[in-house]
CSV table of C-alpha atoms and ligand atoms in Angstrom, one decimal:
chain,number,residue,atom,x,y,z
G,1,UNK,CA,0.6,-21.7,6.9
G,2,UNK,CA,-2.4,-22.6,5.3
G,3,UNK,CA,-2.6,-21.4,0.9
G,4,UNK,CA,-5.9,-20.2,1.3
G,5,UNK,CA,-6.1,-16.2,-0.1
G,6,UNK,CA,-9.6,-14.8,-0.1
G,7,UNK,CA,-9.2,-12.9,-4.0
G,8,UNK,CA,-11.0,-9.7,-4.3
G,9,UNK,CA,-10.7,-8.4,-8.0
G,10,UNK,CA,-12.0,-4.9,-6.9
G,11,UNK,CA,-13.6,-2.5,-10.5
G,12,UNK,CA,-11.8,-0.3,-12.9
G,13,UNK,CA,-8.1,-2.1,-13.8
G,14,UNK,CA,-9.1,-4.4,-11.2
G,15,UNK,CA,-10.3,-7.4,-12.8
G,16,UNK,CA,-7.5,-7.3,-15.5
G,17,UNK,CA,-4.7,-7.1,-13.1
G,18,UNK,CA,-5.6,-9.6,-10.9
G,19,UNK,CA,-5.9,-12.0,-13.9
G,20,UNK,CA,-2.9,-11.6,-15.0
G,21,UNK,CA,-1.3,-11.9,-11.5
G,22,UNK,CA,-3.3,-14.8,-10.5
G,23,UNK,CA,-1.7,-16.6,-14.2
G,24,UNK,CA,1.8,-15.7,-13.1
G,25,UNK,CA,1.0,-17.0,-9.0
G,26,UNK,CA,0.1,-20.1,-10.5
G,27,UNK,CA,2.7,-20.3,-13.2
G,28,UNK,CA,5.3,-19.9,-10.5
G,29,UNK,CA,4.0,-22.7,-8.3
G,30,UNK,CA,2.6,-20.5,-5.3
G,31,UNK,CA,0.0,-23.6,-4.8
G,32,UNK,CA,-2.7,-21.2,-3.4
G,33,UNK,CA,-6.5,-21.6,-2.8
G,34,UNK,CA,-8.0,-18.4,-4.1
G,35,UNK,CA,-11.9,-17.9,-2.8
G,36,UNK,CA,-13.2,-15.2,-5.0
G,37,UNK,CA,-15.6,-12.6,-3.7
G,38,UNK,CA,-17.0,-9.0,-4.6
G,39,UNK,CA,-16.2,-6.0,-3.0
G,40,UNK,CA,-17.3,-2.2,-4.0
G,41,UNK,CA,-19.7,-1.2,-6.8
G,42,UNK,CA,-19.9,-4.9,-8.2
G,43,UNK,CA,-20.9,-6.4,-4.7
G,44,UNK,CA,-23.3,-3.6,-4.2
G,45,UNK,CA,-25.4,-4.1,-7.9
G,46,UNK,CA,-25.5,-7.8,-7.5
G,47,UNK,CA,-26.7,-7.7,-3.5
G,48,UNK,CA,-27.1,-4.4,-2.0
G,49,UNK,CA,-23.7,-4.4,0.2
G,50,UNK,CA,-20.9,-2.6,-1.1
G,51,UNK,CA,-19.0,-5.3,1.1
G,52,UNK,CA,-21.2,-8.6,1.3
G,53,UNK,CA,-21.4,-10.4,4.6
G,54,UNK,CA,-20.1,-13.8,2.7
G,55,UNK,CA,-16.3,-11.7,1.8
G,56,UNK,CA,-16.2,-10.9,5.4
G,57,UNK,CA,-16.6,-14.1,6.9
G,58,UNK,CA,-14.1,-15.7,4.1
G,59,UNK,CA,-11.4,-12.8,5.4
G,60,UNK,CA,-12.4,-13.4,9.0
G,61,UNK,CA,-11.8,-17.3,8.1
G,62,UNK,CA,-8.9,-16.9,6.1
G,63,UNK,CA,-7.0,-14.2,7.2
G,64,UNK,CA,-5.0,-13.4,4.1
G,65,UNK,CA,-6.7,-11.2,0.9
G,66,UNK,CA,-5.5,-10.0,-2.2
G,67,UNK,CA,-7.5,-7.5,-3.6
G,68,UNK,CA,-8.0,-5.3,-6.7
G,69,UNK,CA,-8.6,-1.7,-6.5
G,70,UNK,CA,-12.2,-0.1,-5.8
G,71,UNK,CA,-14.1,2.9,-6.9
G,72,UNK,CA,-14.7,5.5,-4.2
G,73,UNK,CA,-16.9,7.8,-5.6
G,74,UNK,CA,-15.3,11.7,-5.0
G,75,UNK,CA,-17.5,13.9,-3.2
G,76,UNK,CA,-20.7,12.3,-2.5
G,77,UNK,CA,-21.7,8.3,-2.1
G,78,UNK,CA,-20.3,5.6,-0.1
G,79,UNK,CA,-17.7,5.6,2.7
G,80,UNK,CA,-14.7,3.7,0.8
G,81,UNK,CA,-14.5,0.3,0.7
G,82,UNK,CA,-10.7,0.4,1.5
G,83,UNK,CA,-10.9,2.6,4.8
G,84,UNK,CA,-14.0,0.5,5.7
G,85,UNK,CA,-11.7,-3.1,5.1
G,86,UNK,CA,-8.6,-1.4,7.3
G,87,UNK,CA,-10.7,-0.1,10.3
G,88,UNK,CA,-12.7,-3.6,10.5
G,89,UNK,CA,-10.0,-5.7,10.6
G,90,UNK,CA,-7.7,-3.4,12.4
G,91,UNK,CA,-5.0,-3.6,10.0
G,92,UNK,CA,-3.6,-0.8,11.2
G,93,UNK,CA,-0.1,-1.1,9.4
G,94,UNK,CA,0.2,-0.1,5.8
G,95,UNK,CA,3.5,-0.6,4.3
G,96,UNK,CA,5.0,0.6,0.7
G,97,UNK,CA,8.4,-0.5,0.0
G,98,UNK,CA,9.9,1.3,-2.8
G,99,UNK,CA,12.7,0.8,-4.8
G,100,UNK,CA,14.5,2.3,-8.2
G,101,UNK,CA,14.9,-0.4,-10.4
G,102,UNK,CA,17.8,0.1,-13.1
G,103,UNK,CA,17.0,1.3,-16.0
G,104,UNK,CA,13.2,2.2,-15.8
G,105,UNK,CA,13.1,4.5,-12.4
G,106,UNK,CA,13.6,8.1,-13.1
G,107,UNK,CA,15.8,8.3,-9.5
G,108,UNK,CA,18.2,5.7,-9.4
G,109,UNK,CA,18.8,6.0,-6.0
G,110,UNK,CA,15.4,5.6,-4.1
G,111,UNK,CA,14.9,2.7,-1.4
G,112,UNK,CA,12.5,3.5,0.7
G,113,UNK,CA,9.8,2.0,3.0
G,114,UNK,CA,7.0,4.0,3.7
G,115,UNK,CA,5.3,2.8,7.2
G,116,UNK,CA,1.9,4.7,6.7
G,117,UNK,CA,-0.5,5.0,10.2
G,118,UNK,CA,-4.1,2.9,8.3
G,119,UNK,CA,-6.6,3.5,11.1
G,120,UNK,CA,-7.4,7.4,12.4
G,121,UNK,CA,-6.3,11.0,11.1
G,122,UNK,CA,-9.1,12.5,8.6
G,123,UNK,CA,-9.9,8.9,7.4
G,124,UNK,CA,-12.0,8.3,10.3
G,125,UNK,CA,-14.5,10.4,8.2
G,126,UNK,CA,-15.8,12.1,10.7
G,127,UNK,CA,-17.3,16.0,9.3
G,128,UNK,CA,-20.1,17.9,9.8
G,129,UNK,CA,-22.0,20.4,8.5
G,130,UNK,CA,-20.6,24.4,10.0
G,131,UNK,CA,-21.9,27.9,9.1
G,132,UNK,CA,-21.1,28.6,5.8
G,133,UNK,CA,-18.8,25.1,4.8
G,134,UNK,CA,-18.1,22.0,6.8
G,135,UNK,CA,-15.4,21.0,9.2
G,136,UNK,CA,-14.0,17.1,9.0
G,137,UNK,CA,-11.7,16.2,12.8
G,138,UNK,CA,-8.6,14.5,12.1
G,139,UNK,CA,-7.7,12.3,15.0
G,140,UNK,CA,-4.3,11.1,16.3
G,141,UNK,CA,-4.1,9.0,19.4
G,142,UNK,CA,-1.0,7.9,21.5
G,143,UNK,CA,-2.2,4.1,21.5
G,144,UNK,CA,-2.4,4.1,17.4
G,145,UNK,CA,0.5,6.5,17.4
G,146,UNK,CA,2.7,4.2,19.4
G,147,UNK,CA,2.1,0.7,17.5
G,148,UNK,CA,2.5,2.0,14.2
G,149,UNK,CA,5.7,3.9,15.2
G,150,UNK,CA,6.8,1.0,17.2
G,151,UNK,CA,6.3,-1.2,14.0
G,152,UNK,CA,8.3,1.2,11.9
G,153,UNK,CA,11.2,0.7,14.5
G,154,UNK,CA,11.0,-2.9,14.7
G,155,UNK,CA,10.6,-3.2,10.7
G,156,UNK,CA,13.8,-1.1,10.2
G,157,UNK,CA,15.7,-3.4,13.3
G,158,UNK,CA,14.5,-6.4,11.6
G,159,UNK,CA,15.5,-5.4,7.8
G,160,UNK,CA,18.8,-3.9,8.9
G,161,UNK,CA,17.6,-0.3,8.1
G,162,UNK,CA,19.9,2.3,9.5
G,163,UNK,CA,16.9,5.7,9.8
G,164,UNK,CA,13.3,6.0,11.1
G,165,UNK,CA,12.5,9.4,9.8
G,166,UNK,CA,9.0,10.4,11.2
G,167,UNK,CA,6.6,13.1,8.9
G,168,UNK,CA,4.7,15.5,10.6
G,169,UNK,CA,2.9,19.1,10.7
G,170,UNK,CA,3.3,19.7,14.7
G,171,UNK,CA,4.5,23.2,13.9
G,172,UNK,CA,0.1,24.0,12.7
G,173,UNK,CA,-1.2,21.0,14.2
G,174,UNK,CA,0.2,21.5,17.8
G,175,UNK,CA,-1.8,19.1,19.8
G,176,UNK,CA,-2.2,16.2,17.2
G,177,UNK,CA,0.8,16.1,15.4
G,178,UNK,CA,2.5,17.2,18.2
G,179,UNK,CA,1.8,13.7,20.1
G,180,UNK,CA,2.4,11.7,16.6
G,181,UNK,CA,6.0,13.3,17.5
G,182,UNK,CA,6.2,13.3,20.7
G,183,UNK,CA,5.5,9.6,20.9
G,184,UNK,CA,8.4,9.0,17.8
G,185,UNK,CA,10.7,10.8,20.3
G,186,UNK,CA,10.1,8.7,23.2
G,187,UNK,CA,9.8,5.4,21.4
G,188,UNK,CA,13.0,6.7,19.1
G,189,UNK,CA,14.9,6.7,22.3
G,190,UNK,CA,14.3,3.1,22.8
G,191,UNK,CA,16.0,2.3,19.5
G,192,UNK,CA,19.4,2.1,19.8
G,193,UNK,CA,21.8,1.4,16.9
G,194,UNK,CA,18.7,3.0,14.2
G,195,UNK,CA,18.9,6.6,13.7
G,196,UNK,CA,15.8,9.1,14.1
G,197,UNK,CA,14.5,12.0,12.7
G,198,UNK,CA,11.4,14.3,11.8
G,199,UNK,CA,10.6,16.5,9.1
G,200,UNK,CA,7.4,18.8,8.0
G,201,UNK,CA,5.8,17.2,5.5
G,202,UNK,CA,5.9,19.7,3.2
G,203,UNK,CA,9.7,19.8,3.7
G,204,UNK,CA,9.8,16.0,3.4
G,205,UNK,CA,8.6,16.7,0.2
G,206,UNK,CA,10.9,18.8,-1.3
G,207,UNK,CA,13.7,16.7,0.2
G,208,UNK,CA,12.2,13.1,-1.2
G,209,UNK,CA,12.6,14.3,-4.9
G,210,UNK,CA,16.3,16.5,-4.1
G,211,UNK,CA,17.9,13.8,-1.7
G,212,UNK,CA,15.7,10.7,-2.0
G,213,UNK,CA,19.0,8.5,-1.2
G,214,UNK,CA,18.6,10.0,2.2
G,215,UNK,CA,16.0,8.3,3.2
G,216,UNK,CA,15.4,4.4,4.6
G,217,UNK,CA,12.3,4.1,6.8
G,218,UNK,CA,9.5,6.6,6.4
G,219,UNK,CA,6.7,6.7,10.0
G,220,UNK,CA,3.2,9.1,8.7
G,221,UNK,CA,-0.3,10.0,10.2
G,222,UNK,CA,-2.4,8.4,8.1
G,223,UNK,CA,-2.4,11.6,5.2
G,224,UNK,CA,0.6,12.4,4.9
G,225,UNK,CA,1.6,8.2,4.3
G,226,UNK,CA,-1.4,8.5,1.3
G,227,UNK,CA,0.0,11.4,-0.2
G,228,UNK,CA,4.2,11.0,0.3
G,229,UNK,CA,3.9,7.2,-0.8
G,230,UNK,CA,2.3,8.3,-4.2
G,231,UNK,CA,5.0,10.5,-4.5
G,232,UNK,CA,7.9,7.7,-4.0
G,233,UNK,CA,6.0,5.6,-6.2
G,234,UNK,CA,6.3,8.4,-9.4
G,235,UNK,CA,10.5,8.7,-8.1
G,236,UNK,CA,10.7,5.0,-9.3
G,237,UNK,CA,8.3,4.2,-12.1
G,238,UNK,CA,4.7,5.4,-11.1
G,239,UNK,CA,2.0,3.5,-10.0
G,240,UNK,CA,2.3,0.7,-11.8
G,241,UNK,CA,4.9,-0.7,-9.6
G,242,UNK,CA,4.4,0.7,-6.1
G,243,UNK,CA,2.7,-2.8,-3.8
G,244,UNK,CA,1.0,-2.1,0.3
G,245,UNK,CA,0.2,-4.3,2.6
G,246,UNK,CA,-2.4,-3.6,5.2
G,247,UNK,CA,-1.6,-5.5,8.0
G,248,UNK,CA,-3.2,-5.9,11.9
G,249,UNK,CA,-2.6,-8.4,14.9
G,250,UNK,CA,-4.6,-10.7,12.9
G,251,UNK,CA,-5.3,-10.3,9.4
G,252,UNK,CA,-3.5,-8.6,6.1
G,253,UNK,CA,-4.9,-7.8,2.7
G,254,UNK,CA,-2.4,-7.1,0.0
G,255,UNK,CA,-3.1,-4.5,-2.9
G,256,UNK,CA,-1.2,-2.1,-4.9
G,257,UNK,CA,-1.1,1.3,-4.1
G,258,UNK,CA,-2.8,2.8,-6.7
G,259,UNK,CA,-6.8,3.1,-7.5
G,260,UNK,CA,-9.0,1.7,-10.5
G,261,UNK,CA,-7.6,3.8,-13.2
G,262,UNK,CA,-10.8,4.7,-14.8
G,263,UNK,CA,-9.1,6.5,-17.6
G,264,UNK,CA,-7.6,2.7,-19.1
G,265,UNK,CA,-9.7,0.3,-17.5
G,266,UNK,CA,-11.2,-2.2,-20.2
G,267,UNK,CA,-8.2,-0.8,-22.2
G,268,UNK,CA,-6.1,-4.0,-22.0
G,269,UNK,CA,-3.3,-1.7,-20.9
G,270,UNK,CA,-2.7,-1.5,-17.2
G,271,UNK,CA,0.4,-2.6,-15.7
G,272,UNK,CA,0.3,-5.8,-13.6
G,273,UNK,CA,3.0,-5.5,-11.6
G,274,UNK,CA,1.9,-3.1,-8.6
G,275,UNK,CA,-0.8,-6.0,-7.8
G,276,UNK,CA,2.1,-8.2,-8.5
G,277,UNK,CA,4.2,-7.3,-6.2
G,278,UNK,CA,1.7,-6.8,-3.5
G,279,UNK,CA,1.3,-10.5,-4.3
G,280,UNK,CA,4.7,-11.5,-3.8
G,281,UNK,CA,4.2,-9.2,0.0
G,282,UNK,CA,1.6,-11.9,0.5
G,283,UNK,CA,3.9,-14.9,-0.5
G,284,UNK,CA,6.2,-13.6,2.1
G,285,UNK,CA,3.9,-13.0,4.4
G,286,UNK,CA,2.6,-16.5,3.7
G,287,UNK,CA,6.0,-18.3,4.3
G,288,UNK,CA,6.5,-18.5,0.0
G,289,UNK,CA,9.7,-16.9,0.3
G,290,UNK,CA,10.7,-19.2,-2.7
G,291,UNK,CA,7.9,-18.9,-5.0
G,292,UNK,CA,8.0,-15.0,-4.3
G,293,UNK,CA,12.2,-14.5,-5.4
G,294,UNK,CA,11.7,-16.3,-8.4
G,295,UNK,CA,8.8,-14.3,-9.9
G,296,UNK,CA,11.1,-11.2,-8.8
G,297,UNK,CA,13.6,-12.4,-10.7
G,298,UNK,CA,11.1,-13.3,-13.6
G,299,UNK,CA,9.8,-9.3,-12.9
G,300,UNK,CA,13.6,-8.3,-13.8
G,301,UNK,CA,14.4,-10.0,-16.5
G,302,UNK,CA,11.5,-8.6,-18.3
G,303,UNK,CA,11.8,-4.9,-16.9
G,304,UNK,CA,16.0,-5.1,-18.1
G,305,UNK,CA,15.2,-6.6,-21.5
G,306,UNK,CA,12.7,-4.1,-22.2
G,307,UNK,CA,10.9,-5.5,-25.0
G,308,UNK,CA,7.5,-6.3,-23.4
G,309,UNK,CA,6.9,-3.0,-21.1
G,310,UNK,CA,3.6,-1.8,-20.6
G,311,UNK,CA,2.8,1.9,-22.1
G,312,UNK,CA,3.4,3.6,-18.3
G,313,UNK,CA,7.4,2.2,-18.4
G,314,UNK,CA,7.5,3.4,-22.1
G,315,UNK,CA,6.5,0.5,-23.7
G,316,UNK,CA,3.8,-0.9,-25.8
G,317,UNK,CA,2.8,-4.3,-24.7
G,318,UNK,CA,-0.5,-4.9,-23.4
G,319,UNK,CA,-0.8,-6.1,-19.6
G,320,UNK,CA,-1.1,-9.8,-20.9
G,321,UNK,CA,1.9,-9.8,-23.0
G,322,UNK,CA,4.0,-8.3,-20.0
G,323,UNK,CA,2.2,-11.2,-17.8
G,324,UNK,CA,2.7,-13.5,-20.4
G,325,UNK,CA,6.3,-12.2,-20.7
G,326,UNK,CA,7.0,-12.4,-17.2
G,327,UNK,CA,5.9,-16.3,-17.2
G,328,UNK,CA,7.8,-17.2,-19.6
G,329,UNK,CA,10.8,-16.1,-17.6
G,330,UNK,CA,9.8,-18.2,-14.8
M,1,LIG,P1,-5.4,5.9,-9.9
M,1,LIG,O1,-4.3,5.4,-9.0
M,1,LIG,O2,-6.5,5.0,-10.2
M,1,LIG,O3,-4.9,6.5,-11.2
M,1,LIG,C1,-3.9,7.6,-11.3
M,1,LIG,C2,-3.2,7.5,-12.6
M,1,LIG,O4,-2.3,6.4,-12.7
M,1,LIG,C3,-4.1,7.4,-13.8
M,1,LIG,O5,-3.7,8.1,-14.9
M,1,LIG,C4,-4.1,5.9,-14.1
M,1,LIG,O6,-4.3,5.6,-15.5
M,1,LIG,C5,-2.6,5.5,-13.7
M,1,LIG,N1,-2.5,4.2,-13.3
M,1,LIG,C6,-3.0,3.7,-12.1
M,1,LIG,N2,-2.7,2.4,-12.0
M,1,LIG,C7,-2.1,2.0,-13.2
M,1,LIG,C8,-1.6,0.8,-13.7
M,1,LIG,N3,-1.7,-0.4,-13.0
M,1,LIG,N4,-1.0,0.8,-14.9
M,1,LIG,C9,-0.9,1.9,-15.6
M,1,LIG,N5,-1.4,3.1,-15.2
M,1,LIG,C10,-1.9,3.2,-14.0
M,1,LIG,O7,-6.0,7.2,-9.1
M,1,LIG,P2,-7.3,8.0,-9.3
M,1,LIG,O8,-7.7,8.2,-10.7
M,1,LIG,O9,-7.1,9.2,-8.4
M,1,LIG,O10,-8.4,7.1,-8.6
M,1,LIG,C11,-9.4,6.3,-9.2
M,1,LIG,C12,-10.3,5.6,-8.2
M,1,LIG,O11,-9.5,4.7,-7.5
M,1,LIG,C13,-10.9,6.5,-7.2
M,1,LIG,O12,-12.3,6.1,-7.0
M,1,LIG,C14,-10.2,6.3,-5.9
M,1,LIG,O13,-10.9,6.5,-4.8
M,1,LIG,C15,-9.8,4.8,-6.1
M,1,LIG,N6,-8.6,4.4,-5.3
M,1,LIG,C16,-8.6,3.1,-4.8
M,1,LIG,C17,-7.5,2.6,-4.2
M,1,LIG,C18,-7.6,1.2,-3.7
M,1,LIG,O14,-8.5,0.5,-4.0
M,1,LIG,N7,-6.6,0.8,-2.9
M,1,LIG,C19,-6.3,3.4,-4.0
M,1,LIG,C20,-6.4,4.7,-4.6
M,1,LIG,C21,-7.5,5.2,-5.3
């Protein structure tokens, strides 16, 4: 496979992370082509287009991003860029893997992948103004339904995972989240050998942080994947660690899961490693199996010896040194 990766350094954190994980990619011998573009605010103040037509043709040519995260302004302004990126390119898969790492993770005993629906539910953005408020449609379909439950199955067959647990609301939402599960029951069937089962979502929540050994394979509507995934990622280490991968039939952009950090960014202080390990997604995707091991290995050296942690794992190192660290391990 080819080593070109369009880069998108996104606003907030953004451009400091993806520094500091582009140094370590290249430090580790990844050997990739990065094209740099803008994306979000940036892209809009320099030409008008909150996603240029230049960035799309480099991930229509490429195929493969890695991208910082962007501002979506709460409330009023712009669609976000993110939603706009997955529904364009169909990348209708958006997988978190998340797992306690010794020492750091509150909950030792959390591995869990979390197989989020990227296309429809409320993030179609669909609402409209109703006497006296405003009503937004959330839409689940059985095609979208089916894929992304069918690629939870075949992810947890092709890892060796033992459960496909699918989240829901079908008890309120009758008719939507009633076909999300219907369409887990009849795929589930096809399954043998991986076990399957369904919980509320508020349920699921209270059973992630009592029993999250329990659970293997997560399938969501597109919501309920946003909101349980941010949960996982505070069970083992917060949001500095926790990678996704939006993936489609034909393209995949790799990010971490959490959003521009307005509160630190310019700080110096924001933890590398989510992007990081979205990166090393993307080396795997890419066929860098090699190049992606060692800078885990690197990664856990630095996170055991403890001396370089960033101030979200209780440290005081500045996302440099940790990078800087983490190279040096190499
Ligand atoms: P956030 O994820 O940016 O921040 C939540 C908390 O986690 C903050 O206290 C922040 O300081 C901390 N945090 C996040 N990343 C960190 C890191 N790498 N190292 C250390 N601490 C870190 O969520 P928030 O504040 O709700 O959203 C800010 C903006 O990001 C919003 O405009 C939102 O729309 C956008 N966003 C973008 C995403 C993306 O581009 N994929 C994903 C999520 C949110």
């Amino acid at each position: 496979m080819s080593s070109d990766v369009v880069l998108l350094e996104g606003d907030g954190i953004g451009p400091e992370i993806t520094k500091s994980v582009v140094r370590i990619l290249d430090a580790a011998g990844a050997d990739l082509k990065y094209h740099a573009f803008d994306i979000g605010q940036t892209a809009f103040d320099k030409c008008g287009k909150l996603i240029p037509e230049e960035t799309l043709d480099a991930i229509n040519e490429f195929k493969v991003a890695l991208k910082g995260p962007v501002t979506t302004p709460v409330g009023k302004g712009f669609r976000s860029v993110n939603v706009s990126l997955r529904l364009k390119y169909d990348l209708y898969v958006n997988l978190r893997p998340a797992k306690s790492i010794p020492g750091i993770s509150k909950f030792q005993n959390v591995d869990i992948v979390t197989v989020r629906e990227n296309t429809e539910d409320l993030y179609i953005g669909e609402e409209k103004e109703i006497a006296g408020g405003f009503e937004a449609i959330k839409r689940i379909t059985e095609k979208s339904s089916e894929r992304i439950i069918r690629y939870a199955f075949d992810y947890a067959k092709k890892h060796g995972r033992k459960k496909v647990t699918c989240i829901h609301k079908a008890n309120i939402l009758k008719k939507s989240d009633g076909l999300f599960l219907s369409v887990f029951e009849k795929v589930a069937g096809e399954y043998q050998g991986i076990e399957a089962d369904s919980k509320i979502v508020d349920n699921m929540c209270m059973q992630l942080v009592m029993y999250p050994e329990k659970y293997d394979v997560l399938v969501a509507p597109n919501l309920y994947g946003d909101i349980i995934s941010d949960l996982i990622a505070g069970l083992v280490g917060g949001l500095g660690l926790v990678a996704g991968a939006n993936i489609g039939s034909d393209a995949a952009i790799f990010e971490a899961v959490h959003g521009s950090a307005p509160d630190i960014a310019g700080k110096g202080i924001a933890n590398p490693l989510a992007l990081l390990n979205g990166a090393c997604m993307m080396l795997d995707h890419m066929g860098k199996r090699d190049v992606s091991s060692r800078i885990q290995s690197a990664v856990s050296k630095v996170l055991q010896s403890k001396t370089h942690l960033t101030q979200d794992l209780g440290g005081n190192a500045t996302g440099e040194q940790f990078a800087g660290e983490i190279i040096r391990c190499l």
